[in-house]
PDB file of C-alpha atoms in Angstrom:
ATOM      1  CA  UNK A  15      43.101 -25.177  81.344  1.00 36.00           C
ATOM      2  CA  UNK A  16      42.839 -25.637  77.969  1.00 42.00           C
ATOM      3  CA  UNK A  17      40.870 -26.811  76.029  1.00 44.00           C
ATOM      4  CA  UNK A  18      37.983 -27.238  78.624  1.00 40.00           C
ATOM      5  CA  UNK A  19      36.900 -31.103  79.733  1.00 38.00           C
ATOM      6  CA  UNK A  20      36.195 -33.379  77.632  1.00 42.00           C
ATOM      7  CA  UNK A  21      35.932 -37.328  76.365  1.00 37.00           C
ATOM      8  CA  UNK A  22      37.682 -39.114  78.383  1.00 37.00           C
ATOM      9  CA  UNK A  23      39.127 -40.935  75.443  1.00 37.00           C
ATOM     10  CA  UNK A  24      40.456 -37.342  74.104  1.00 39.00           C
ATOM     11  CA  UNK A  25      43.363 -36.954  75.789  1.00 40.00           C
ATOM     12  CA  UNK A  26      44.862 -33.717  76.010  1.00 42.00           C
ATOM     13  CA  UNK A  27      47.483 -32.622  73.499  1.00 51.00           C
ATOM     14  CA  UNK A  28      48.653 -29.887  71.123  1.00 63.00           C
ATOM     15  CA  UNK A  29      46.985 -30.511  67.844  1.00 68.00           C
ATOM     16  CA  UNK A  30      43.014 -29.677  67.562  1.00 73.00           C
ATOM     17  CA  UNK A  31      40.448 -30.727  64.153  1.00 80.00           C
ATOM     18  CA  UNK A  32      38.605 -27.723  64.095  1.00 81.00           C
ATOM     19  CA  UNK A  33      35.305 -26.984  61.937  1.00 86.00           C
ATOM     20  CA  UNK A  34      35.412 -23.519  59.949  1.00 86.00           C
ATOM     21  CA  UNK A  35      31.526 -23.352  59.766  1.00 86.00           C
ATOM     22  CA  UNK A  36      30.232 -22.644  56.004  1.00 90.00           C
ATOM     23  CA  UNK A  37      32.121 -19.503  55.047  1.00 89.00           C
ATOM     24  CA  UNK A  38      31.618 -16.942  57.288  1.00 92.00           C
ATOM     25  CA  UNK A  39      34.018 -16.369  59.331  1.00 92.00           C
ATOM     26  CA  UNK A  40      31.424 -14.936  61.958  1.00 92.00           C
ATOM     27  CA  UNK A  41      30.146 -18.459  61.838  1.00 93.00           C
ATOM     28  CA  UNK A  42      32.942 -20.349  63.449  1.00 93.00           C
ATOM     29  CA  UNK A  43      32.725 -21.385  66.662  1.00 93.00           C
ATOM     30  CA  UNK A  44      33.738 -19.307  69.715  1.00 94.00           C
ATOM     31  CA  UNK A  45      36.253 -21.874  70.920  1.00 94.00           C
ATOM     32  CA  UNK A  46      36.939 -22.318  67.162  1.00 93.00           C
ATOM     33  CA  UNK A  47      37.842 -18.997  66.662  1.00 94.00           C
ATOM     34  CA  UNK A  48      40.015 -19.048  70.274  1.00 95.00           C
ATOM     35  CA  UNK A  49      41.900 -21.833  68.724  1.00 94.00           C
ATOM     36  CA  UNK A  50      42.884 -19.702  65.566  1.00 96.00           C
ATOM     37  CA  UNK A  51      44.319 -16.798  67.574  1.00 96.00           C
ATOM     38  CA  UNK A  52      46.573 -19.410  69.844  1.00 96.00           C
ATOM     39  CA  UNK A  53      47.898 -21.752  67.348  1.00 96.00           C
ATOM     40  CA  UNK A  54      51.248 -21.719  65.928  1.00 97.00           C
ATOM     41  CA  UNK A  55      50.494 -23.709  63.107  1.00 97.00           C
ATOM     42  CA  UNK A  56      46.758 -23.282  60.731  1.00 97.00           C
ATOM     43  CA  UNK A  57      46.510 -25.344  58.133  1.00 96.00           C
ATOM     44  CA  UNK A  58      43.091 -24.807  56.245  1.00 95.00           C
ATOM     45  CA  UNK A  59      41.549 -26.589  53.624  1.00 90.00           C
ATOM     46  CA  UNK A  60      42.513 -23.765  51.277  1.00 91.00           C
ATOM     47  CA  UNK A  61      40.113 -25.017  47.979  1.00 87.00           C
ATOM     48  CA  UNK A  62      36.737 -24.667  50.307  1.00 87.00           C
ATOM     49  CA  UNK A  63      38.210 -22.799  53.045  1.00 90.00           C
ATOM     50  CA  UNK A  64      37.807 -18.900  53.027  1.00 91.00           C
ATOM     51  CA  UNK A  65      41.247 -17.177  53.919  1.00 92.00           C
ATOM     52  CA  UNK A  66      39.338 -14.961  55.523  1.00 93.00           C
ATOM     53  CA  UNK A  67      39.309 -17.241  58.555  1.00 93.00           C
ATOM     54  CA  UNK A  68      42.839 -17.626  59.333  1.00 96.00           C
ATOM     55  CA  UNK A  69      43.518 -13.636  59.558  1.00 95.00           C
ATOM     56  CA  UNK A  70      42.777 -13.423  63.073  1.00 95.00           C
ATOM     57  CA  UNK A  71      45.887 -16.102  63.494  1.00 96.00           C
ATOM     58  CA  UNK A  72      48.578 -14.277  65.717  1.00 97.00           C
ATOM     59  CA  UNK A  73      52.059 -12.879  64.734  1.00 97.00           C
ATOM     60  CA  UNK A  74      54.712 -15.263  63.517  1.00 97.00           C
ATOM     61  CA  UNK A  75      52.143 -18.632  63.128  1.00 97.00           C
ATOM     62  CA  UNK A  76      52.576 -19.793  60.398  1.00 98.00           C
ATOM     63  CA  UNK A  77      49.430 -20.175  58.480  1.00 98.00           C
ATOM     64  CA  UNK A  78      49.606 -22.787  55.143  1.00 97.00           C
ATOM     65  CA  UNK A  79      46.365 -23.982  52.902  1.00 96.00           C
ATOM     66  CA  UNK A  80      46.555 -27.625  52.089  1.00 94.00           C
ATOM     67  CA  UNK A  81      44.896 -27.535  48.614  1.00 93.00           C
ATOM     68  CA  UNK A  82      48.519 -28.923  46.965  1.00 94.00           C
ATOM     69  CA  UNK A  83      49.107 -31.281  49.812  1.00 95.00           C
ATOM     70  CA  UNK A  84      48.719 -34.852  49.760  1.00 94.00           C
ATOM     71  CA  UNK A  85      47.625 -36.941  52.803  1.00 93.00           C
ATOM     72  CA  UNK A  86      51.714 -38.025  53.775  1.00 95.00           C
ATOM     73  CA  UNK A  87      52.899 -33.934  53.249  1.00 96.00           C
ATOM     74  CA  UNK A  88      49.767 -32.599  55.257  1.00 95.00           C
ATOM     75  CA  UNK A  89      50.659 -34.791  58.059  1.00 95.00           C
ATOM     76  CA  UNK A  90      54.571 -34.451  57.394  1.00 96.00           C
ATOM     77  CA  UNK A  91      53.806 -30.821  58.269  1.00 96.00           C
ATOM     78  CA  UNK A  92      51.644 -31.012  61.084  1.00 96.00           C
ATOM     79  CA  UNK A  93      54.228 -33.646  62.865  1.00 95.00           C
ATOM     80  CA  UNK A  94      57.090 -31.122  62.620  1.00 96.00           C
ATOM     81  CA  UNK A  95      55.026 -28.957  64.887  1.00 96.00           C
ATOM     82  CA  UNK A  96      53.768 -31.235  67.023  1.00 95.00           C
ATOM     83  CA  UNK A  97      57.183 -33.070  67.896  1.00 95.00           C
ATOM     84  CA  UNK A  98      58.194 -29.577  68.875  1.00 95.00           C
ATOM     85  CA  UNK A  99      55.114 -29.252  71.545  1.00 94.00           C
ATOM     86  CA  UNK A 100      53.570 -26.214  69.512  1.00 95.00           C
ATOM     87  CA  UNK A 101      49.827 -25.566  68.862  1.00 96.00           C
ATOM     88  CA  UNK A 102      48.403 -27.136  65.543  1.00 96.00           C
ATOM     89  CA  UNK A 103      44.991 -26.456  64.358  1.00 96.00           C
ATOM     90  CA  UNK A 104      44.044 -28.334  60.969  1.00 95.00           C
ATOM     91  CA  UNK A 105      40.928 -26.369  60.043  1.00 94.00           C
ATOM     92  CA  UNK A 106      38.117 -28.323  57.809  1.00 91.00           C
ATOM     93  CA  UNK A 107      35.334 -27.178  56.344  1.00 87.00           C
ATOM     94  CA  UNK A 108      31.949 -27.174  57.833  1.00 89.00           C
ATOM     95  CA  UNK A 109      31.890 -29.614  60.455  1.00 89.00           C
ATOM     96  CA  UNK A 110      34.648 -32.101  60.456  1.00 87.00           C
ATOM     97  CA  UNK A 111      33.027 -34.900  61.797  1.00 86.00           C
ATOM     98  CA  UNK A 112      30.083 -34.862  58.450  1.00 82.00           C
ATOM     99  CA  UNK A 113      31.822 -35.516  55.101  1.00 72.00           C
ATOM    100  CA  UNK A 114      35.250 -33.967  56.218  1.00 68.00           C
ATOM    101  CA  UNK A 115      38.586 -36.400  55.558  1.00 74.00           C
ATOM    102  CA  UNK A 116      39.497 -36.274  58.984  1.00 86.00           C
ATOM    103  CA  UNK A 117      39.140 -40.241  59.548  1.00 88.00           C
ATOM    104  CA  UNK A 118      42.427 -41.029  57.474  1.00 90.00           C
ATOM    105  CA  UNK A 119      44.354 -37.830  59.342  1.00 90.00           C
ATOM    106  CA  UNK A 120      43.188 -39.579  62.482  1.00 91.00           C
ATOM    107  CA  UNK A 121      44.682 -42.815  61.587  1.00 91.00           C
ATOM    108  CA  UNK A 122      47.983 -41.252  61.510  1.00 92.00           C
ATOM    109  CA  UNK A 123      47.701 -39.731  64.680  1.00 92.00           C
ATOM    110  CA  UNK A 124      46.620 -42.646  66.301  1.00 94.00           C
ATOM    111  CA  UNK A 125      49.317 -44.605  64.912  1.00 94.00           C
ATOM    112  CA  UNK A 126      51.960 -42.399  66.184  1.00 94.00           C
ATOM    113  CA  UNK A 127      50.401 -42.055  69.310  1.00 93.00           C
ATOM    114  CA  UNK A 128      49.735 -38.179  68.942  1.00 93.00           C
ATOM    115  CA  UNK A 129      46.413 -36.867  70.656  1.00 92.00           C
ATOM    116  CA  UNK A 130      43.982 -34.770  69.120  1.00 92.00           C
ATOM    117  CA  UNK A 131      40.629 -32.824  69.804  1.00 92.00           C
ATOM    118  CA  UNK A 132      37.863 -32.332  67.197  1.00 92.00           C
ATOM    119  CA  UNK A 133      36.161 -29.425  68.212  1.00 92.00           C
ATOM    120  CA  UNK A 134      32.387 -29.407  65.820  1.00 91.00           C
ATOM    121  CA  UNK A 135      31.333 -26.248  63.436  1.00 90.00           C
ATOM    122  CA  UNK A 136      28.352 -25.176  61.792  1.00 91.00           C
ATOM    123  CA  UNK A 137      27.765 -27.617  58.751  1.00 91.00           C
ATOM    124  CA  UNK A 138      26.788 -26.118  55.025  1.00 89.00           C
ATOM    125  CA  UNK A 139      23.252 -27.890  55.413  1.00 89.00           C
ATOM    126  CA  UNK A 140      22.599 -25.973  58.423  1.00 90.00           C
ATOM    127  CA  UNK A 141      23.499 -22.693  56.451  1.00 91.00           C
ATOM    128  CA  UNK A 142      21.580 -23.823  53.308  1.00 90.00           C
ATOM    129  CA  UNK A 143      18.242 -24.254  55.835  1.00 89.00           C
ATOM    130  CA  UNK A 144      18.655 -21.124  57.175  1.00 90.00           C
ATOM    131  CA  UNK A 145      19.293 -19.576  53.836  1.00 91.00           C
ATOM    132  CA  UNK A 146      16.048 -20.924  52.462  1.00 89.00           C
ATOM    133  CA  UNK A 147      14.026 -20.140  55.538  1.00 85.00           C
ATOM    134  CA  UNK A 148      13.559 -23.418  56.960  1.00 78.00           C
ATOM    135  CA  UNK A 149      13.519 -25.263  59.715  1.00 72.00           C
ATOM    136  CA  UNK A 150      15.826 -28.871  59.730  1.00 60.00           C
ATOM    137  CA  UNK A 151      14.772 -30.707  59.199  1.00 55.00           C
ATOM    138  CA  UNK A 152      12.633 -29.193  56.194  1.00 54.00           C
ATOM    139  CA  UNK A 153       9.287 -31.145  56.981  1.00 51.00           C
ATOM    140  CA  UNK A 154       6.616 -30.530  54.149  1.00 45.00           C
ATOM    141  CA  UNK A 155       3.387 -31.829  56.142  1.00 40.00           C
ATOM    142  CA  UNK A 156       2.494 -32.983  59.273  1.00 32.00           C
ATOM    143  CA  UNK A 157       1.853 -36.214  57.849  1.00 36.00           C
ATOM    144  CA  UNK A 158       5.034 -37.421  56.973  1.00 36.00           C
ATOM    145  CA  UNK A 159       8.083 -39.035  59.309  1.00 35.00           C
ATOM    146  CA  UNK A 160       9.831 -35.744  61.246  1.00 35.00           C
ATOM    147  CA  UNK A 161      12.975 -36.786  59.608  1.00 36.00           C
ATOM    148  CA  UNK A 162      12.450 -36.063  55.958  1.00 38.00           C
ATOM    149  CA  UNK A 163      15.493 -34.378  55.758  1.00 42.00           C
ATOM    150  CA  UNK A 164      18.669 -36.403  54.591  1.00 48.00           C
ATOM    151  CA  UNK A 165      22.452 -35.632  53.656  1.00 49.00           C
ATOM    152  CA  UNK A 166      24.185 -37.090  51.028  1.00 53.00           C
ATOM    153  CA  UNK A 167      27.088 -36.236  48.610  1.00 50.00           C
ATOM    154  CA  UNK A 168      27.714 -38.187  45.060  1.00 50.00           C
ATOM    155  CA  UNK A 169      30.629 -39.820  44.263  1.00 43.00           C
ATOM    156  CA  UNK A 170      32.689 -37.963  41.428  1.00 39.00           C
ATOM    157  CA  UNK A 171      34.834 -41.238  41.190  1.00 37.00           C
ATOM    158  CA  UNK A 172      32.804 -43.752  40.611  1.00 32.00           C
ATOM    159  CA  UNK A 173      30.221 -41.711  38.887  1.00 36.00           C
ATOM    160  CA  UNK A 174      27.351 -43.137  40.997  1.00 40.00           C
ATOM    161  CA  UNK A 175      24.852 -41.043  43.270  1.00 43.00           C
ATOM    162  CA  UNK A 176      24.179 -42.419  46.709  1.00 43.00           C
ATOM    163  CA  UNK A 177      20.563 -42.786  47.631  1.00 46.00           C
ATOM    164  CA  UNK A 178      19.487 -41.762  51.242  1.00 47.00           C
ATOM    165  CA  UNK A 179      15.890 -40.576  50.266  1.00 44.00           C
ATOM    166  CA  UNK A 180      12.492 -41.505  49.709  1.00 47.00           C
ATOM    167  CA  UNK A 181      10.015 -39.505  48.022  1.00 53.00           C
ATOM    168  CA  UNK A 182       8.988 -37.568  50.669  1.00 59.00           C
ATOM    169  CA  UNK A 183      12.629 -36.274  52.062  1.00 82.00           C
ATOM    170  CA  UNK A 184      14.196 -33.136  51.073  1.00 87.00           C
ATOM    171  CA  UNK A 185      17.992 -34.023  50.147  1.00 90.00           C
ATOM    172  CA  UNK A 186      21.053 -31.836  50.850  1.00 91.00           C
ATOM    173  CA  UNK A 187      23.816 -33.307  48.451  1.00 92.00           C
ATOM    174  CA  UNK A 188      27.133 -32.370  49.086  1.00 90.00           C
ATOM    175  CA  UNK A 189      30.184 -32.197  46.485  1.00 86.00           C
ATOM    176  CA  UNK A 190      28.201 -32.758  43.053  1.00 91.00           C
ATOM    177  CA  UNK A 191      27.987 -29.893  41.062  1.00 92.00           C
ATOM    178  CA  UNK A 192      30.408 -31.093  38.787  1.00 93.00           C
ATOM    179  CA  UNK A 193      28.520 -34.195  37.791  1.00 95.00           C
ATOM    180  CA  UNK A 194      25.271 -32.412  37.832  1.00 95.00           C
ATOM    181  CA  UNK A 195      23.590 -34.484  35.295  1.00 96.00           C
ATOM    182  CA  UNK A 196      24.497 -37.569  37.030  1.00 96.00           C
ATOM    183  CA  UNK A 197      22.833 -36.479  39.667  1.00 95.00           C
ATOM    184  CA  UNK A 198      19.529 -35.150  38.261  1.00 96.00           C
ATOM    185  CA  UNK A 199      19.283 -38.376  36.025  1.00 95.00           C
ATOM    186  CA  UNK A 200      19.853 -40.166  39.286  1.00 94.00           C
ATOM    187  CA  UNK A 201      17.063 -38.241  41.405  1.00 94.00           C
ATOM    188  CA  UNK A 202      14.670 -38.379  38.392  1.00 94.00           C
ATOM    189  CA  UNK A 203      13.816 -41.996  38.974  1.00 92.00           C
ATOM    190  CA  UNK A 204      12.784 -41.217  42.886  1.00 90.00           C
ATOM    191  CA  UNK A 205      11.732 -37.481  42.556  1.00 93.00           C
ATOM    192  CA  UNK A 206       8.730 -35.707  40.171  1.00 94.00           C
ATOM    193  CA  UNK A 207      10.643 -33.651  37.490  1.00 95.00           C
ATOM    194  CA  UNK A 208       8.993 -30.330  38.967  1.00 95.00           C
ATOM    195  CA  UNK A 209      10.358 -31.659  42.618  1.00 94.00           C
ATOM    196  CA  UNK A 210      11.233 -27.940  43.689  1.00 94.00           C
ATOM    197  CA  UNK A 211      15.815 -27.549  43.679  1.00 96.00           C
ATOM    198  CA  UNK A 212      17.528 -24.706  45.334  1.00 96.00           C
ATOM    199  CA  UNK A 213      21.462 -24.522  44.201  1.00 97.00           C
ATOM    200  CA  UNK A 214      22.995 -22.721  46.921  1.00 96.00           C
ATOM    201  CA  UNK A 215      26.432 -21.890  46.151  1.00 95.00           C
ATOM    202  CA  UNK A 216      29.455 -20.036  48.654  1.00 94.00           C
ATOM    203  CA  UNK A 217      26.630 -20.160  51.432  1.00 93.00           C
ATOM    204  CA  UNK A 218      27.401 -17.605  53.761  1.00 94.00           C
ATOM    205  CA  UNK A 219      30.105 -16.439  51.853  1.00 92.00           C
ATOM    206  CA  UNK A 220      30.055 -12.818  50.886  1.00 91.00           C
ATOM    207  CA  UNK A 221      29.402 -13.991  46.866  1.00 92.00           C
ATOM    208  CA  UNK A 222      26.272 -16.236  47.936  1.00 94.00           C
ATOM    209  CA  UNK A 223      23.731 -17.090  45.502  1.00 95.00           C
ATOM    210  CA  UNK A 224      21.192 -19.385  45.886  1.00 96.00           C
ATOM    211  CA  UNK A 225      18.980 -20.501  42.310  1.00 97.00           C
ATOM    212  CA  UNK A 226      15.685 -22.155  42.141  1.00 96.00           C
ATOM    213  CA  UNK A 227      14.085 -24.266  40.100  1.00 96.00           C
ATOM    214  CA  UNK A 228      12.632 -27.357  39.285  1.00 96.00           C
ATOM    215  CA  UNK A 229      14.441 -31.287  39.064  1.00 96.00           C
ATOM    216  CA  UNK A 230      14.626 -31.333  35.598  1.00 97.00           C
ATOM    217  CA  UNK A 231      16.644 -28.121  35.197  1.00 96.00           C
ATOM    218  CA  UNK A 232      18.778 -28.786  37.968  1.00 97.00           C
ATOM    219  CA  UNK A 233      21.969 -29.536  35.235  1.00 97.00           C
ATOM    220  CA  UNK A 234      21.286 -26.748  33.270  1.00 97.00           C
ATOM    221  CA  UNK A 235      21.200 -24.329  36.291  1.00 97.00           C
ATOM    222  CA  UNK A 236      24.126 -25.658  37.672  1.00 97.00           C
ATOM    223  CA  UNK A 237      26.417 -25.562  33.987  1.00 96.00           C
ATOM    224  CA  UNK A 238      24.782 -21.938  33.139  1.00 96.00           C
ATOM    225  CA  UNK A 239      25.751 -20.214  35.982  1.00 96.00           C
ATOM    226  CA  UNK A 240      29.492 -21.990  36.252  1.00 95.00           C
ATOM    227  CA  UNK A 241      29.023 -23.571  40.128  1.00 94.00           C
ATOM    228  CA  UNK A 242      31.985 -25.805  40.812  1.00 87.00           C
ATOM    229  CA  UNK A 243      32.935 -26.465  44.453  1.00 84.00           C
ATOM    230  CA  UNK A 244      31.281 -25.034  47.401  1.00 89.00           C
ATOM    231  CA  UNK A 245      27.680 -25.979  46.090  1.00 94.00           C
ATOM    232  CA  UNK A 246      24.792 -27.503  47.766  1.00 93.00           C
ATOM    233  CA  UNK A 247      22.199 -28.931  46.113  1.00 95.00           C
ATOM    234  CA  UNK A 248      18.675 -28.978  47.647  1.00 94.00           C
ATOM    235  CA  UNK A 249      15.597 -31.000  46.554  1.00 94.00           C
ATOM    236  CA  UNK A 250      12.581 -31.975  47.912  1.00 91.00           C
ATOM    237  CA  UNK A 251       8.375 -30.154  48.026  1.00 86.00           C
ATOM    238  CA  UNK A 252       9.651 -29.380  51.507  1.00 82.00           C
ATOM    239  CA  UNK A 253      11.682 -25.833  49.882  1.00 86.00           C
ATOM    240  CA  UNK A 254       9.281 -23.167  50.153  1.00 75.00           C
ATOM    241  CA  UNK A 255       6.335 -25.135  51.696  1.00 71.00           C
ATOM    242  CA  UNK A 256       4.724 -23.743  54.492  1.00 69.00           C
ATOM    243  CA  UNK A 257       1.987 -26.510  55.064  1.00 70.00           C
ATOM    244  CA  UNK A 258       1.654 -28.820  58.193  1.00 65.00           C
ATOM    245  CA  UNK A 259       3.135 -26.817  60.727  1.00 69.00           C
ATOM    246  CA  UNK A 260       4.207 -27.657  63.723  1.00 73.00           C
ATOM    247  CA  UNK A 261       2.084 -27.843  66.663  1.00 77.00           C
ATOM    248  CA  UNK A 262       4.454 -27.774  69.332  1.00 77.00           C
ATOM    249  CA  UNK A 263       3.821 -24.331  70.524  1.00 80.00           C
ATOM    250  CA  UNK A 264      -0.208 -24.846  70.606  1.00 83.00           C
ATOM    251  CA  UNK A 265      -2.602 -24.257  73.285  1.00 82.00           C
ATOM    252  CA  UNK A 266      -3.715 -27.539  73.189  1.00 83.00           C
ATOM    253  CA  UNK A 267      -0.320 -29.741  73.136  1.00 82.00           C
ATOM    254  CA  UNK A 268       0.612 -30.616  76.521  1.00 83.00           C
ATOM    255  CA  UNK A 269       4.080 -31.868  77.651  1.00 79.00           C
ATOM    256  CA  UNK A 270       6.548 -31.936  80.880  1.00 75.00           C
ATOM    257  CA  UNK A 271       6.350 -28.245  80.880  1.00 79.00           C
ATOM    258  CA  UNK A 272       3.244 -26.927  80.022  1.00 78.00           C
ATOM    259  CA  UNK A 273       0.461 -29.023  81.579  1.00 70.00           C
TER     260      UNK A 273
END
């Protein structure tokens, strides 16, 4: 059967939420990618999704990027399929369920009684701590809290940066390169100017590049070398810091398994 067991409160149906992982298409899930070769309908998040993904759809799906679409004509779409019992897989970026619009698709759904599966992907902070050789969360010492790693994304609307972080967490901010200085001006009354930043832009993608530097050249970075969407912004002493490791694997730290 298909797809395997689930929630309970996931009842089984034709359309699937799927996450596309960060870029690579070698980074989507296995039932991710299973999903993409059945379904009869793909439509990706074409301004942050790589095309790339959908090629291994099958002949005659139809395959549509949703970049021009509003909320009514996405779903418009997607119900056309569905009434006619076909296989609909709305690909998102990342993973769905963490800064993906998927709440207000879901509303729709529910309201028409349609049933759904989100199945979870590989989310651009994940690729951004593997990219800078760290674990997640990014811990700088053994003295601080083990979760000193926090996501957040600033809000282009309403021109104000939320704050998640304290002065010892490493931030991963989503969706902000175009307000940059907002942003820096914003982290500059929690964070040290020479707080270490890493600009990590089309992780995973074949074009990566990742640029380093300190807090108070985080706008200039960003504005020199053109980054738009697709950019994560990391800062926090944690990036490159290889004090206060963990002690999990010594001799001397006993547990369930290892008396």
């Amino acid at each position: 059967p298909w797809p395997p067991p689930r929630h309970k409160n996931c009842a089984p149906g034709p359309h699937r939420n799927s996450g596309a992982g960060p870029g690579d298409p070698d980074l989507v899930s296995v039932r991710g990618r299973q999903m993409l070769e059945r379904a009869d309908l793909i439509l990706y998040a074409g301004s942050l999704v790589p095309r790339e993904l959908t090629l291994c759809a099958k002949a005659g799906a139809t395959v549509l990027s949703s970049a021009s679409m509003d909320l009514e004509e996405q779903f418009e779409v997607m119900k056309k399929f569905y009434d006619k019992g076909k296989f609909i897989v709305r690909l998102h970026t990342g993973d769905p369920c963490i800064y993906g619009a998927i709440q207000e698709q879901m509303n729709y759904f529910d309201q028409h009684g349609m049933s759904y599966h989100i199945t979870p992907g590989i989310s651009s902070f994940q690729a951004a701590a593997a990219a800078l050789s760290r674990s997640s969360p990014f811990r700088k010492s053994a003295k601080h809290h083990p979760n000193t790693r926090r996501r957040t994304h600033a809000h282009a609307r309403t021109r104000k940066a939320t704050s998640h972080g304290t002065l010892t967490s490493t931030m991963c901010i989503f969706l902000s390169a175009g307000i940059a200085e907002q942003v820096q001006e914003e982290l500059l009354q929690e964070y040290p100017e020479t707080t270490p930043v890493a600009v990590c832009y089309h992780l995973t993608w074949k074009d990566e590049q990742i640029f380093r530097g300190e807090l108070k050249d985080l706008a200039r970075i960003v504005k020199e070398n053109n980054l738009t969407l697709t950019t994560m912004i990391v800062v926090g002493e944690a990036i490159g810091n290889r004090e206060g490791l963990s002690r999990l694997y010594a001799h001397e730290f006993k547990h369930l398994y290892r008396k």
